[in-house]
Amino acid sequence: MITKELRIPLTAAAGGVAALILRLWNLRAGFEPGTGLPVSGNPSFPALLALLALVLAALAVQSRHLSDGGNPRFPFRARNRALCVLPVAGAALLCLSGVADIVDALNGRQSYEYAGMISGEAVGMGTGVQCVSGALALLSAWAVFECARACLRGDMRHRALVMVPAVALAFRLVTFYRIDSVNPVLEDYAPSLMALLFHVLGFYAFSAFTFESGDLRQFTVSAGGAVTLSLCVLFDKSDYISTPLLFCGSAAALAGFLVLALQAPAEPAEK
């Protein structure tokens, strides 16, 4: 029997696998080989949007009664220490993502992603911005690891650290929107930007628990949506090696903290 701690994350993961299949269909049959423009009348992208909407609705329905008895307080007390494996693995992947960005930037590789289709100029992160993005990913890895350790110990030394992943991912979101905004093919980059947006929302909702203002329903939908969208864009083309590592690491961390939050005892709201 699947417990409530696993039902919601499994819904997000199953929806992500289904979305990945539709996205692969979309990438293979939804764009013209020569121009890269969307194929008129191809149903793959509308089907993908419909599925993502259905998964988010399912997550919202499953989470509707979660906060009735109050919300858990951070650090979430882990009844099973093995539950901390996911956020620790996520921290490791985030660390690899940061290292990849810094190494690529210092070696002069992948500083510019593609030639702008409108301006004709090279568009990309740039060496300095890529180094900053890598450093923020390393800080995020440290923050996630400290949060996982806090769930094992029962206390958090540096509470301000929980805001680092949300800030780092917001920086990445703004940077990649600048890169992709010159691309007229919305279907090409919209899923990745949506994935980044849900990661920002997920860590923002997670950080609220540290300040005793968390909402388990909001965290469930945003973290579950981040997991689903990360799987959806897993094989999207990217000139940055750090991108899939970042998505996988952030998704693993959010999924782990979500499971911990769902199994943690609820604290009645103060009146």
PDB file of N, CA and C in Angstrom, residues 80-140:
ATOM      1  N   ASN A  80      12.747   8.179   9.381  1.00  0.00           N
ATOM      2  CA  ASN A  80      13.592   7.235   8.672  1.00  0.00           C
ATOM      3  C   ASN A  80      14.773   8.006   8.081  1.00  0.00           C
ATOM      4  N   ARG A  81      15.981   7.741   8.577  1.00  0.00           N
ATOM      5  CA  ARG A  81      17.156   8.490   8.134  1.00  0.00           C
ATOM      6  C   ARG A  81      17.431   8.312   6.644  1.00  0.00           C
ATOM      7  N   ALA A  82      16.944   7.202   6.077  1.00  0.00           N
ATOM      8  CA  ALA A  82      17.167   6.959   4.651  1.00  0.00           C
ATOM      9  C   ALA A  82      16.466   7.993   3.782  1.00  0.00           C
ATOM     10  N   LEU A  83      15.456   8.691   4.332  1.00  0.00           N
ATOM     11  CA  LEU A  83      14.733   9.693   3.556  1.00  0.00           C
ATOM     12  C   LEU A  83      15.629  10.881   3.190  1.00  0.00           C
ATOM     13  N   CYS A  84      16.738  11.051   3.909  1.00  0.00           N
ATOM     14  CA  CYS A  84      17.643  12.166   3.631  1.00  0.00           C
ATOM     15  C   CYS A  84      18.589  11.871   2.469  1.00  0.00           C
ATOM     16  N   VAL A  85      18.507  10.672   1.908  1.00  0.00           N
ATOM     17  CA  VAL A  85      19.387  10.325   0.799  1.00  0.00           C
ATOM     18  C   VAL A  85      19.104  11.210  -0.415  1.00  0.00           C
ATOM     19  N   LEU A  86      17.828  11.449  -0.698  1.00  0.00           N
ATOM     20  CA  LEU A  86      17.480  12.251  -1.881  1.00  0.00           C
ATOM     21  C   LEU A  86      18.041  13.669  -1.819  1.00  0.00           C
ATOM     22  N   PRO A  87      17.818  14.437  -0.730  1.00  0.00           N
ATOM     23  CA  PRO A  87      18.407  15.784  -0.720  1.00  0.00           C
ATOM     24  C   PRO A  87      19.931  15.780  -0.725  1.00  0.00           C
ATOM     25  N   VAL A  88      20.558  14.785  -0.107  1.00  0.00           N
ATOM     26  CA  VAL A  88      22.023  14.704  -0.145  1.00  0.00           C
ATOM     27  C   VAL A  88      22.493  14.443  -1.578  1.00  0.00           C
ATOM     28  N   ALA A  89      21.807  13.529  -2.281  1.00  0.00           N
ATOM     29  CA  ALA A  89      22.130  13.288  -3.689  1.00  0.00           C
ATOM     30  C   ALA A  89      21.896  14.546  -4.515  1.00  0.00           C
ATOM     31  N   GLY A  90      20.825  15.271  -4.206  1.00  0.00           N
ATOM     32  CA  GLY A  90      20.565  16.533  -4.900  1.00  0.00           C
ATOM     33  C   GLY A  90      21.669  17.542  -4.680  1.00  0.00           C
ATOM     34  N   ALA A  91      22.187  17.608  -3.441  1.00  0.00           N
ATOM     35  CA  ALA A  91      23.298  18.518  -3.145  1.00  0.00           C
ATOM     36  C   ALA A  91      24.528  18.148  -3.958  1.00  0.00           C
ATOM     37  N   ALA A  92      24.794  16.854  -4.105  1.00  0.00           N
ATOM     38  CA  ALA A  92      25.952  16.414  -4.890  1.00  0.00           C
ATOM     39  C   ALA A  92      25.814  16.818  -6.351  1.00  0.00           C
ATOM     40  N   LEU A  93      24.613  16.660  -6.918  1.00  0.00           N
ATOM     41  CA  LEU A  93      24.392  17.036  -8.313  1.00  0.00           C
ATOM     42  C   LEU A  93      24.478  18.546  -8.508  1.00  0.00           C
ATOM     43  N   LEU A  94      23.971  19.311  -7.546  1.00  0.00           N
ATOM     44  CA  LEU A  94      24.088  20.767  -7.619  1.00  0.00           C
ATOM     45  C   LEU A  94      25.553  21.192  -7.569  1.00  0.00           C
ATOM     46  N   CYS A  95      26.336  20.493  -6.758  1.00  0.00           N
ATOM     47  CA  CYS A  95      27.769  20.781  -6.684  1.00  0.00           C
ATOM     48  C   CYS A  95      28.439  20.516  -8.039  1.00  0.00           C
ATOM     49  N   LEU A  96      28.101  19.397  -8.660  1.00  0.00           N
ATOM     50  CA  LEU A  96      28.658  19.087  -9.984  1.00  0.00           C
ATOM     51  C   LEU A  96      28.234  20.132 -11.011  1.00  0.00           C
ATOM     52  N   SER A  97      26.988  20.605 -10.911  1.00  0.00           N
ATOM     53  CA  SER A  97      26.506  21.639 -11.830  1.00  0.00           C
ATOM     54  C   SER A  97      27.320  22.919 -11.688  1.00  0.00           C
ATOM     55  N   GLY A  98      27.574  23.324 -10.445  1.00  0.00           N
ATOM     56  CA  GLY A  98      28.365  24.525 -10.221  1.00  0.00           C
ATOM     57  C   GLY A  98      29.784  24.391 -10.728  1.00  0.00           C
ATOM     58  N   VAL A  99      30.401  23.243 -10.474  1.00  0.00           N
ATOM     59  CA  VAL A  99      31.762  23.005 -10.956  1.00  0.00           C
ATOM     60  C   VAL A  99      31.802  23.042 -12.482  1.00  0.00           C
ATOM     61  N   ALA A 100      30.796  22.424 -13.131  1.00  0.00           N
ATOM     62  CA  ALA A 100      30.750  22.409 -14.594  1.00  0.00           C
ATOM     63  C   ALA A 100      30.662  23.818 -15.158  1.00  0.00           C
ATOM     64  N   ASP A 101      29.833  24.674 -14.552  1.00  0.00           N
ATOM     65  CA  ASP A 101      29.715  26.049 -15.024  1.00  0.00           C
ATOM     66  C   ASP A 101      31.032  26.807 -14.876  1.00  0.00           C
ATOM     67  N   ILE A 102      31.678  26.668 -13.731  1.00  0.00           N
ATOM     68  CA  ILE A 102      32.918  27.404 -13.489  1.00  0.00           C
ATOM     69  C   ILE A 102      34.032  26.922 -14.411  1.00  0.00           C
ATOM     70  N   VAL A 103      34.158  25.610 -14.568  1.00  0.00           N
ATOM     71  CA  VAL A 103      35.201  25.069 -15.445  1.00  0.00           C
ATOM     72  C   VAL A 103      34.976  25.509 -16.887  1.00  0.00           C
ATOM     73  N   ASP A 104      33.719  25.432 -17.361  1.00  0.00           N
ATOM     74  CA  ASP A 104      33.421  25.846 -18.734  1.00  0.00           C
ATOM     75  C   ASP A 104      33.724  27.327 -18.938  1.00  0.00           C
ATOM     76  N   ALA A 105      33.363  28.144 -17.938  1.00  0.00           N
ATOM     77  CA  ALA A 105      33.593  29.586 -18.064  1.00  0.00           C
ATOM     78  C   ALA A 105      35.086  29.903 -18.082  1.00  0.00           C
ATOM     79  N   LEU A 106      35.864  29.272 -17.194  1.00  0.00           N
ATOM     80  CA  LEU A 106      37.302  29.539 -17.134  1.00  0.00           C
ATOM     81  C   LEU A 106      38.031  29.033 -18.366  1.00  0.00           C
ATOM     82  N   ASN A 107      37.487  27.983 -18.986  1.00  0.00           N
ATOM     83  CA  ASN A 107      38.092  27.442 -20.208  1.00  0.00           C
ATOM     84  C   ASN A 107      37.590  28.135 -21.468  1.00  0.00           C
ATOM     85  N   GLY A 108      36.661  29.078 -21.296  1.00  0.00           N
ATOM     86  CA  GLY A 108      36.143  29.814 -22.444  1.00  0.00           C
ATOM     87  C   GLY A 108      35.163  29.045 -23.286  1.00  0.00           C
ATOM     88  N   ARG A 109      34.592  27.942 -22.743  1.00  0.00           N
ATOM     89  CA  ARG A 109      33.639  27.144 -23.507  1.00  0.00           C
ATOM     90  C   ARG A 109      32.217  27.494 -23.089  1.00  0.00           C
ATOM     91  N   GLN A 110      31.307  27.501 -24.064  1.00  0.00           N
ATOM     92  CA  GLN A 110      29.873  27.611 -23.816  1.00  0.00           C
ATOM     93  C   GLN A 110      29.486  28.925 -23.154  1.00  0.00           C
ATOM     94  N   SER A 111      30.300  29.970 -23.318  1.00  0.00           N
ATOM     95  CA  SER A 111      29.916  31.255 -22.781  1.00  0.00           C
ATOM     96  C   SER A 111      28.755  31.854 -23.575  1.00  0.00           C
ATOM     97  N   TYR A 112      28.624  31.440 -24.849  1.00  0.00           N
ATOM     98  CA  TYR A 112      27.546  31.933 -25.676  1.00  0.00           C
ATOM     99  C   TYR A 112      26.802  30.756 -26.266  1.00  0.00           C
ATOM    100  N   GLU A 113      25.475  30.745 -26.099  1.00  0.00           N
ATOM    101  CA  GLU A 113      24.703  29.550 -26.414  1.00  0.00           C
ATOM    102  C   GLU A 113      24.362  29.446 -27.888  1.00  0.00           C
ATOM    103  N   TYR A 114      23.889  30.493 -28.510  1.00  0.00           N
ATOM    104  CA  TYR A 114      23.557  30.425 -29.931  1.00  0.00           C
ATOM    105  C   TYR A 114      23.472  31.836 -30.488  1.00  0.00           C
ATOM    106  N   ALA A 115      23.489  31.948 -31.819  1.00  0.00           N
ATOM    107  CA  ALA A 115      23.361  33.253 -32.457  1.00  0.00           C
ATOM    108  C   ALA A 115      21.911  33.699 -32.406  1.00  0.00           C
ATOM    109  N   GLY A 116      21.686  34.923 -31.940  1.00  0.00           N
ATOM    110  CA  GLY A 116      20.325  35.433 -31.856  1.00  0.00           C
ATOM    111  C   GLY A 116      19.649  35.462 -33.211  1.00  0.00           C
ATOM    112  N   MET A 117      18.430  34.954 -33.263  1.00  0.00           N
ATOM    113  CA  MET A 117      17.734  34.848 -34.540  1.00  0.00           C
ATOM    114  C   MET A 117      17.194  36.207 -34.994  1.00  0.00           C
ATOM    115  N   ILE A 118      17.111  37.165 -34.062  1.00  0.00           N
ATOM    116  CA  ILE A 118      16.592  38.481 -34.426  1.00  0.00           C
ATOM    117  C   ILE A 118      17.739  39.481 -34.605  1.00  0.00           C
ATOM    118  N   SER A 119      18.628  39.566 -33.601  1.00  0.00           N
ATOM    119  CA  SER A 119      19.688  40.555 -33.659  1.00  0.00           C
ATOM    120  C   SER A 119      20.886  40.082 -34.475  1.00  0.00           C
ATOM    121  N   GLY A 120      21.039  38.773 -34.619  1.00  0.00           N
ATOM    122  CA  GLY A 120      22.182  38.235 -35.330  1.00  0.00           C
ATOM    123  C   GLY A 120      23.442  38.186 -34.490  1.00  0.00           C
ATOM    124  N   GLU A 121      23.380  38.628 -33.227  1.00  0.00           N
ATOM    125  CA  GLU A 121      24.535  38.628 -32.349  1.00  0.00           C
ATOM    126  C   GLU A 121      24.521  37.378 -31.471  1.00  0.00           C
ATOM    127  N   ALA A 122      25.725  37.001 -31.007  1.00  0.00           N
ATOM    128  CA  ALA A 122      25.819  35.854 -30.106  1.00  0.00           C
ATOM    129  C   ALA A 122      25.160  36.191 -28.781  1.00  0.00           C
ATOM    130  N   VAL A 123      24.368  35.267 -28.283  1.00  0.00           N
ATOM    131  CA  VAL A 123      23.649  35.474 -27.034  1.00  0.00           C
ATOM    132  C   VAL A 123      23.997  34.337 -26.095  1.00  0.00           C
ATOM    133  N   GLY A 124      24.317  34.647 -24.855  1.00  0.00           N
ATOM    134  CA  GLY A 124      24.660  33.608 -23.896  1.00  0.00           C
ATOM    135  C   GLY A 124      24.917  34.206 -22.538  1.00  0.00           C
ATOM    136  N   MET A 125      25.342  33.364 -21.597  1.00  0.00           N
ATOM    137  CA  MET A 125      25.553  33.838 -20.239  1.00  0.00           C
ATOM    138  C   MET A 125      26.735  34.788 -20.144  1.00  0.00           C
ATOM    139  N   GLY A 126      27.786  34.530 -20.892  1.00  0.00           N
ATOM    140  CA  GLY A 126      29.004  35.294 -20.715  1.00  0.00           C
ATOM    141  C   GLY A 126      29.842  34.676 -19.605  1.00  0.00           C
ATOM    142  N   THR A 127      31.155  34.886 -19.644  1.00  0.00           N
ATOM    143  CA  THR A 127      32.060  34.227 -18.707  1.00  0.00           C
ATOM    144  C   THR A 127      31.775  34.613 -17.263  1.00  0.00           C
ATOM    145  N   GLY A 128      31.643  35.926 -17.011  1.00  0.00           N
ATOM    146  CA  GLY A 128      31.405  36.381 -15.644  1.00  0.00           C
ATOM    147  C   GLY A 128      30.101  35.867 -15.081  1.00  0.00           C
ATOM    148  N   VAL A 129      29.032  35.949 -15.871  1.00  0.00           N
ATOM    149  CA  VAL A 129      27.725  35.499 -15.414  1.00  0.00           C
ATOM    150  C   VAL A 129      27.724  33.992 -15.185  1.00  0.00           C
ATOM    151  N   GLN A 130      28.418  33.260 -16.053  1.00  0.00           N
ATOM    152  CA  GLN A 130      28.480  31.806 -15.891  1.00  0.00           C
ATOM    153  C   GLN A 130      29.233  31.430 -14.616  1.00  0.00           C
ATOM    154  N   CYS A 131      30.295  32.178 -14.287  1.00  0.00           N
ATOM    155  CA  CYS A 131      31.017  31.930 -13.038  1.00  0.00           C
ATOM    156  C   CYS A 131      30.134  32.218 -11.825  1.00  0.00           C
ATOM    157  N   VAL A 132      29.373  33.300 -11.889  1.00  0.00           N
ATOM    158  CA  VAL A 132      28.457  33.625 -10.798  1.00  0.00           C
ATOM    159  C   VAL A 132      27.398  32.536 -10.646  1.00  0.00           C
ATOM    160  N   SER A 133      26.855  32.078 -11.781  1.00  0.00           N
ATOM    161  CA  SER A 133      25.864  31.006 -11.746  1.00  0.00           C
ATOM    162  C   SER A 133      26.447  29.739 -11.125  1.00  0.00           C
ATOM    163  N   GLY A 134      27.690  29.417 -11.476  1.00  0.00           N
ATOM    164  CA  GLY A 134      28.340  28.251 -10.901  1.00  0.00           C
ATOM    165  C   GLY A 134      28.564  28.398  -9.408  1.00  0.00           C
ATOM    166  N   ALA A 135      29.004  29.594  -8.983  1.00  0.00           N
ATOM    167  CA  ALA A 135      29.227  29.831  -7.555  1.00  0.00           C
ATOM    168  C   ALA A 135      27.918  29.726  -6.772  1.00  0.00           C
ATOM    169  N   LEU A 136      26.833  30.245  -7.343  1.00  0.00           N
ATOM    170  CA  LEU A 136      25.532  30.142  -6.679  1.00  0.00           C
ATOM    171  C   LEU A 136      25.058  28.701  -6.586  1.00  0.00           C
ATOM    172  N   ALA A 137      25.369  27.903  -7.614  1.00  0.00           N
ATOM    173  CA  ALA A 137      25.012  26.485  -7.560  1.00  0.00           C
ATOM    174  C   ALA A 137      25.778  25.772  -6.448  1.00  0.00           C
ATOM    175  N   LEU A 138      27.053  26.132  -6.263  1.00  0.00           N
ATOM    176  CA  LEU A 138      27.850  25.546  -5.172  1.00  0.00           C
ATOM    177  C   LEU A 138      27.285  25.953  -3.811  1.00  0.00           C
ATOM    178  N   LEU A 139      26.895  27.210  -3.674  1.00  0.00           N
ATOM    179  CA  LEU A 139      26.276  27.657  -2.429  1.00  0.00           C
ATOM    180  C   LEU A 139      24.945  26.944  -2.189  1.00  0.00           C
ATOM    181  N   SER A 140      24.210  26.710  -3.272  1.00  0.00           N
ATOM    182  CA  SER A 140      22.942  25.985  -3.152  1.00  0.00           C
ATOM    183  C   SER A 140      23.177  24.553  -2.673  1.00  0.00           C
TER     184      SER A 140
END
